[in-house]
């Protein structure tokens, strides 16, 4: 057979997601063509080698603690599903405490070799410029998708362009907010179009001294510099970093995202000097985002400064703020529950393009895309992993809520799981991970042929 032409699924992009998807398909007996543009004269602005699954920045897959950490749990679930990325991380491991970190070259070489040697995989070094019009395809070209293909995807997805600065405001866990200091209210108690009581936002009040110290903290805080290639991407006034606003004048934020007008603090009956507002970020209300707080402050500086906000002294962050170039589609609207493009179901998406964030999450969505595609070809429909599992929770973020108005990339975190309110906070993470293990076991059991 000619491995390059005689294929059943075309996977485009040989990064974390594409390699995992190709592996899952190949292991299921499906023939795959894996197209990767590096090695054919093309390069992204962040990659440096021709190796598959190159880690472009950190060499860490983050925590490997499967009992108390959501990404550690995701590692464990992926191992149970025969993940290529997890298997190849093992021999590449470097000492990193409770984290799973790897020698990036050993890791990438391991992935590249495993796929090259697989009888069902043809790795083809080529750039793909348009979405294939037929044939089962998985698009896994990542946050730095080459421009021609990005334009073609934009056309199919009904989006003008896909490469933009991704303005991310921090998201925090509800149960880490001190509600004795904050209160729920809408500005002027206005009731929104969806109805309700006019109490949708959490408001954190600040007095004059707290506000002034906070503004100074934003100005003085250590920032991440723009990379040279980032400066060529369009920059929108609408995603202005909060520290840039702070540097425009001491009152700017009080007339912008920290405006107190129309927000009576029930403890004083008056407007505070300034207010930080939090808006519900997921349907279950376990996650809340800081409205208008997109920032380029370094992560450590964000945690330190944002914990000076009254009510957020013990805030635990599900995601910190950031601004970087990213390419992702509005997955909740565009994809079906098995990651297929609703308007062209022969195409699936995987990896960071779907709006998950991180190496492990990208590989996890690749794993699911590969498995869903294999199941479809083999005529053995695959139910989605239960929402109590890390895989199911992450998939729920990507495809779960069609009504999501402002879809943003996110790492896996416990806020995406169904809540477990009856369990004491101290025991909650372990209760969630053991619930997840049971749910995954049951799901795997159902997949076994009778
Ligand atoms: C600068 C930067 C730094 C990051 N740092 C981290 C970090 O430290 N930790 C972390 O967990 N996550 C990080 N991420 C986020 C993200 O998890 C990684 O980018 C991850 O590699 C995404 O996996 P992926 O498979 O979706 O994309 P990628 O791993 O980027 O793989 C996509 C592949 O598609 C190829 N490709 C693109 N266009 C085409 C085309 N038209 N035809 C053929 N091939 C094509 C690319 O060459 C690439 O190999 C970072 C992202 C960026 C942009």
XYZ file of C-alpha atoms and ligand atoms in Angstrom:
503
model
C 0.000 0.000 0.000
C 1.067 3.619 -0.499
C 0.755 4.933 3.039
C 0.488 8.542 1.813
C -2.455 8.161 -0.562
C -4.309 5.129 0.733
C -5.744 6.735 3.842
C -9.153 6.868 5.502
C -8.645 9.987 7.604
C -6.573 13.085 6.858
C -5.162 14.744 9.985
C -3.765 18.225 9.343
C -1.214 19.524 11.861
C 1.399 17.400 13.642
C 1.363 19.157 17.011
C 0.082 17.918 20.353
C -3.475 17.343 19.134
C -2.829 16.061 15.604
C -0.279 13.449 16.666
C -2.565 12.144 19.405
C -5.563 12.017 17.037
C -3.499 10.183 14.406
C -2.273 7.681 16.993
C -5.762 6.909 18.317
C -7.013 6.334 14.771
C -4.035 4.185 13.816
C -4.393 2.062 16.955
C -8.046 1.487 16.003
C -6.873 0.081 12.659
C -7.643 3.204 10.597
C -5.197 4.429 7.940
C -4.128 8.033 8.467
C -2.335 10.718 6.470
C -0.770 13.220 8.867
C 0.186 16.489 7.145
C 2.709 18.746 8.871
C 4.056 21.888 7.212
C 7.265 22.085 9.229
C 9.892 20.122 7.369
C 8.459 21.293 4.034
C 9.972 24.786 4.111
C 7.408 26.353 6.453
C 7.681 27.305 10.105
C 5.389 28.975 12.653
C 6.619 32.054 14.552
C 7.081 29.962 17.736
C 8.281 26.510 16.636
C 12.003 25.919 16.183
C 12.352 22.367 14.843
C 10.777 19.959 12.372
C 9.851 17.536 15.158
C 6.250 16.486 15.687
C 4.587 17.550 18.957
C 7.178 20.243 19.595
C 6.601 22.064 22.889
C 6.903 25.718 21.914
C 7.400 27.252 25.341
C 7.453 25.561 28.738
C 8.570 21.915 28.957
C 5.928 21.082 31.551
C 2.659 19.180 31.355
C 1.905 20.711 34.778
C 0.764 18.778 37.860
C 0.797 14.981 37.727
C -1.288 14.718 40.923
C -4.367 12.747 39.880
C -6.007 13.045 43.315
C -6.120 16.788 43.837
C -5.448 18.410 40.490
C -7.648 18.559 37.396
C -4.792 18.389 34.884
C -3.199 15.520 36.852
C -6.524 13.708 36.592
C -6.579 14.390 32.847
C -3.090 12.792 32.571
C -4.402 9.706 34.332
C -7.481 9.437 32.100
C -5.365 9.846 28.962
C -3.002 7.113 30.150
C -6.001 4.819 30.625
C -6.961 5.514 27.003
C -3.508 4.679 25.608
C -2.414 8.264 24.921
C 0.672 8.640 22.735
C 1.551 11.962 24.379
C 1.451 10.481 27.878
C 3.327 7.335 26.806
C 6.125 9.343 25.196
C 6.334 11.743 28.160
C 7.402 8.846 30.381
C 10.892 8.126 28.948
C 11.472 11.896 28.441
C 10.738 12.835 32.087
C 12.978 15.310 33.922
C 12.843 15.991 37.696
C 10.089 18.534 38.434
C 8.582 17.702 41.832
C 4.925 16.818 41.501
C 4.786 18.185 37.945
C 5.290 16.135 34.795
C 8.046 17.847 32.831
C 9.991 16.459 29.898
C 13.127 16.909 27.862
C 11.411 18.498 24.876
C 13.755 16.979 22.273
C 13.565 13.432 23.640
C 9.784 13.792 23.862
C 9.319 15.142 20.336
C 11.677 12.525 18.885
C 9.713 9.771 20.666
C 6.401 10.983 19.220
C 7.896 11.417 15.745
C 9.409 7.932 15.790
C 6.286 6.202 17.102
C 4.176 7.653 14.294
C 6.780 7.101 11.565
C 7.021 3.450 12.565
C 3.272 2.859 12.775
C 2.052 0.815 9.793
C -1.203 2.779 9.610
C 0.315 6.284 9.569
C 1.883 8.234 6.719
C 3.550 11.435 7.918
C 3.640 13.835 4.971
C 5.556 17.093 5.163
C 3.266 19.519 3.367
C 1.340 22.702 4.034
C -2.409 22.508 3.491
C -3.966 25.794 2.344
C -7.673 25.022 2.053
C -10.155 22.920 3.950
C -10.647 19.606 2.127
C -14.092 19.485 0.504
C -14.511 15.751 1.082
C -13.026 12.854 3.009
C -12.909 12.533 6.785
C -10.543 15.217 8.081
C -9.282 16.423 11.446
C -7.951 19.984 11.598
C -5.356 20.351 14.367
C -3.235 23.236 13.139
C -3.103 25.011 16.480
C -2.964 28.617 17.666
C -0.483 29.553 14.937
C -2.347 28.030 11.972
C -0.774 29.156 8.680
C -2.610 32.195 7.233
C -4.101 30.631 4.055
C -5.701 27.744 5.939
C -6.872 30.141 8.682
C -8.644 32.202 6.003
C -10.250 29.079 4.547
C -11.443 27.992 8.012
C -12.717 31.507 8.685
C -14.760 31.335 5.524
C -16.261 27.954 6.445
C -16.885 29.045 10.025
C -18.444 32.370 9.054
C -15.774 34.383 10.869
C -13.948 37.309 9.221
C -10.583 36.285 10.542
C -9.256 33.857 13.091
C -5.899 35.297 14.128
C -6.284 37.957 16.750
C -5.128 39.012 20.133
C -6.944 36.904 22.580
C -7.801 39.128 25.509
C -8.275 36.966 28.533
C -9.494 38.252 31.878
C -8.794 36.168 34.988
C -11.387 33.630 36.097
C -11.713 32.561 39.704
C -13.491 29.912 41.730
C -16.711 31.075 43.410
C -15.994 29.249 46.639
C -12.797 31.259 47.131
C -14.658 34.623 47.138
C -15.469 36.199 50.524
C -19.138 37.057 50.013
C -19.260 38.837 53.405
C -17.317 41.659 51.763
C -18.941 41.615 48.310
C -22.560 41.850 47.210
C -24.674 40.842 44.246
C -26.162 43.649 42.141
C -26.484 44.998 38.630
C -25.631 48.630 37.950
C -28.748 50.713 38.782
C -30.396 47.344 39.681
C -31.216 47.062 36.010
C -32.889 43.819 34.959
C -31.290 42.309 31.872
C -33.072 40.962 28.772
C -32.991 37.462 30.287
C -35.044 38.649 33.314
C -33.936 37.835 36.882
C -33.732 40.058 39.951
C -31.135 42.553 38.754
C -28.482 40.857 40.894
C -26.239 39.180 38.337
C -22.806 40.602 39.237
C -20.603 40.127 42.276
C -19.294 43.561 43.318
C -16.084 44.041 45.290
C -15.972 47.549 46.845
C -12.841 49.678 47.219
C -12.239 52.871 49.173
C -10.043 55.717 47.863
C -6.803 54.429 49.452
C -7.362 50.880 48.254
C -8.101 52.122 44.741
C -5.044 54.363 44.569
C -2.748 51.606 45.831
C -4.306 49.210 43.329
C -3.784 51.567 40.371
C -0.164 52.073 41.431
C 0.241 48.291 41.711
C -0.973 47.908 38.122
C 1.466 50.529 36.883
C 4.432 49.103 38.830
C 3.641 45.384 38.288
C 5.962 43.267 36.181
C 4.613 42.836 32.620
C 5.134 40.236 29.928
C 6.709 41.825 26.870
C 5.146 41.472 23.435
C 7.106 39.140 21.208
C 8.281 40.683 17.957
C 5.807 38.640 15.883
C 2.925 39.569 18.155
C 3.358 43.226 17.256
C 2.286 42.470 13.678
C -1.135 41.201 14.742
C -3.999 43.721 14.775
C -4.579 45.314 18.151
C -8.056 46.284 19.246
C -8.987 49.120 21.583
C -11.651 46.768 22.998
C -9.049 44.492 24.546
C -6.845 47.151 26.102
C -4.847 45.712 29.003
C -6.010 47.108 32.326
C -2.510 48.323 33.231
C -2.384 50.359 29.994
C -5.678 52.001 31.009
C -4.267 52.655 34.511
C -1.220 54.404 33.028
C -3.480 56.861 31.152
C -4.442 58.662 34.369
C -5.431 57.953 37.993
C -9.162 58.307 37.286
C -9.312 56.307 34.041
C -10.290 52.996 35.648
C -12.937 54.663 37.874
C -14.598 55.753 34.660
C -14.001 52.426 32.955
C -14.146 48.856 34.262
C -13.970 49.937 37.938
C -16.849 52.427 37.701
C -18.869 52.548 40.975
C -21.841 54.528 39.631
C -25.219 52.900 40.227
C -23.830 50.315 42.651
C -25.097 50.929 46.198
C -23.102 48.968 48.757
C -25.808 47.512 51.080
C -23.483 48.013 54.074
C -23.184 51.781 53.578
C -26.120 52.564 51.290
C -23.665 54.499 49.094
C -21.522 53.927 46.044
C -18.007 52.843 46.977
C -15.044 54.790 45.577
C -14.420 52.061 42.981
C -15.758 48.578 42.262
C -14.373 45.403 40.735
C -17.165 43.413 39.106
C -17.251 39.658 38.595
C -19.536 38.028 36.039
C -20.677 34.413 36.052
C -18.520 32.408 33.654
C -20.157 28.983 33.500
C -23.678 27.634 33.747
C -23.206 26.062 37.182
C -21.867 29.324 38.677
C -18.657 27.746 39.987
C -16.475 30.137 37.930
C -16.559 33.958 37.771
C -14.532 36.281 35.592
C -13.143 39.715 36.414
C -14.933 42.085 34.068
C -12.576 44.156 31.898
C -9.445 42.812 33.567
C -7.494 41.545 30.551
C -3.854 42.059 31.420
C -0.244 41.443 30.422
C 0.940 41.450 34.039
C 3.061 38.413 34.841
C 1.048 35.645 36.474
C 2.737 35.989 39.895
C 2.117 39.750 39.873
C -1.562 39.204 39.003
C -2.168 36.838 41.907
C -0.417 39.162 44.366
C -2.227 42.312 43.220
C -5.700 40.857 42.648
C -5.671 39.375 46.159
C -5.555 42.951 47.509
C -9.115 43.455 46.174
C -11.601 43.320 49.093
C -13.338 39.942 49.022
C -10.650 38.329 46.873
C -7.937 37.977 49.547
C -8.081 34.186 49.219
C -9.031 34.052 45.538
C -8.115 30.871 43.701
C -7.741 31.402 39.995
C -8.970 28.929 37.385
C -7.243 31.023 34.719
C -5.066 34.111 34.852
C -5.292 37.025 32.464
C -3.296 37.346 29.282
C -3.076 38.751 25.805
C -1.501 36.699 23.080
C -2.056 35.798 19.484
C -4.362 32.846 19.224
C -6.415 31.123 16.576
C -9.549 29.401 17.729
C -13.097 28.937 16.517
C -16.358 29.496 18.364
C -16.647 25.771 19.028
C -19.814 25.738 21.157
C -21.727 27.224 18.225
C -19.914 25.567 15.323
C -19.155 22.021 16.460
C -21.419 19.102 17.303
C -20.812 17.013 20.449
C -18.298 14.798 18.581
C -16.237 17.816 17.417
C -17.612 17.814 13.845
C -18.179 21.088 12.028
C -21.983 21.237 11.863
C -21.929 22.840 8.400
C -19.431 20.286 7.000
C -19.531 17.133 9.140
C -16.653 15.437 7.299
C -14.399 17.909 9.168
C -13.536 17.645 12.848
C -11.471 20.103 14.847
C -8.980 19.252 17.582
C -6.476 20.974 19.852
C -6.127 24.593 20.740
C -8.150 25.598 17.655
C -11.237 24.356 19.512
C -10.642 26.755 22.398
C -9.027 24.517 24.937
C -5.779 25.897 26.328
C -2.532 24.051 27.038
C -0.445 21.160 25.751
C -2.299 18.472 27.712
C -5.764 19.808 26.953
C -4.906 20.084 23.240
C -3.722 16.477 23.204
C -6.834 15.392 25.136
C -9.162 16.950 22.575
C -7.017 15.346 19.855
C -7.487 12.007 21.578
C -11.263 12.437 21.613
C -11.382 13.657 17.991
C -9.390 10.576 16.927
C -11.628 8.238 18.882
C -14.859 9.854 17.641
C -13.632 9.650 14.027
C -12.582 6.005 14.428
C -15.934 5.114 15.986
C -17.798 6.799 13.131
C -15.783 4.937 10.492
C -16.141 1.632 12.278
C -19.894 2.140 12.745
C -19.609 1.875 16.535
C -20.941 5.167 17.916
C -18.954 6.440 20.888
C -20.900 8.156 23.683
C -19.218 11.294 25.033
C -17.184 10.727 28.207
C -19.294 11.587 31.294
C -19.131 15.236 32.457
C -17.766 14.065 35.823
C -14.511 12.999 34.102
C -11.753 15.457 33.174
C -12.160 14.504 29.503
C -15.920 15.036 29.691
C -15.602 18.323 31.598
C -13.145 19.662 29.013
C -15.294 18.491 26.108
C -18.248 20.172 27.825
C -16.351 23.473 27.789
C -15.622 23.072 24.064
C -18.951 21.859 22.734
C -21.330 22.030 25.688
C -23.064 25.373 25.689
C -24.226 26.731 22.359
C -25.541 29.908 24.008
C -22.055 30.988 25.188
C -21.786 34.610 24.080
C -18.073 35.247 24.572
C -16.290 31.913 24.216
C -12.693 32.013 25.462
C -9.947 29.386 25.708
C -9.500 27.651 29.036
C -7.360 25.070 30.803
C -9.053 22.099 32.439
C -10.050 22.971 36.023
C -12.498 21.776 38.667
C -14.880 24.638 37.913
C -15.771 22.844 34.666
C -16.939 19.728 36.539
C -20.477 19.309 37.916
C -20.394 20.796 41.432
C -20.201 18.618 44.554
C -21.767 20.945 47.097
C -22.484 18.385 49.803
C -18.805 17.640 50.324
C -16.701 19.873 52.605
C -14.415 22.196 50.653
C -11.251 20.560 52.013
C -12.268 17.156 50.683
C -13.900 18.353 47.474
C -11.001 17.884 45.037
C -10.373 14.311 46.159
C -14.107 13.582 46.040
C -14.249 14.950 42.502
C -11.277 12.908 41.284
C -12.575 9.679 42.800
C -16.025 10.365 41.302
C -14.243 10.930 37.950
C -12.341 7.633 38.165
C -15.540 5.711 38.813
C -17.321 7.492 35.946
C -14.468 6.840 33.522
C -14.347 3.179 34.559
C -18.051 2.812 33.881
C -17.719 4.563 30.503
C -14.792 2.350 29.502
C -16.808 -0.697 30.570
C -19.656 0.346 28.279
C -17.228 0.621 25.362
C -16.115 -3.003 25.613
C -17.775 -5.178 22.968
C -20.390 -7.465 24.592
C 3.734 31.194 21.864
C 2.932 30.153 22.569
C 3.402 29.624 23.781
C 2.672 28.633 24.440
N 3.165 28.113 25.598
C 2.500 27.118 26.230
C 3.051 26.533 27.413
O 4.081 26.920 27.896
N 2.354 25.529 28.004
C 1.181 25.065 27.503
O 0.604 24.120 28.084
N 0.645 25.608 26.380
C 1.268 26.620 25.745
N 0.733 27.190 24.608
C -0.621 26.832 24.208
C -0.880 25.527 23.430
O -1.232 24.558 24.316
C 0.172 25.027 22.543
O 0.281 25.953 21.516
C -0.136 23.606 21.977
O 0.996 23.228 21.267
C -1.377 23.515 21.120
O -1.484 22.227 20.537
P -2.080 22.042 19.057
O -1.847 20.656 18.642
O -3.447 22.573 19.023
O -1.177 23.022 18.170
P 0.393 22.903 17.825
O 1.089 22.093 18.843
O 0.857 24.291 17.565
O 0.387 22.078 16.472
C -0.128 22.589 15.284
C 0.732 22.078 14.154
O 0.114 22.403 12.912
C 1.102 22.818 11.999
N 0.439 23.638 10.969
C -0.080 24.883 11.105
N -0.678 25.273 9.965
C -0.548 24.238 9.098
C -0.962 24.031 7.725
N -1.657 24.957 7.075
N -0.651 22.856 7.132
C 0.047 21.883 7.797
N 0.468 22.050 9.074
C 0.165 23.203 9.711
C 2.120 23.533 12.859
O 3.388 23.561 12.249
C 2.110 22.699 14.129
O 3.068 21.673 14.107
C 1.438 28.177 23.910
C 0.976 28.712 22.714
C 1.712 29.680 22.043
C 1.195 30.221 20.751
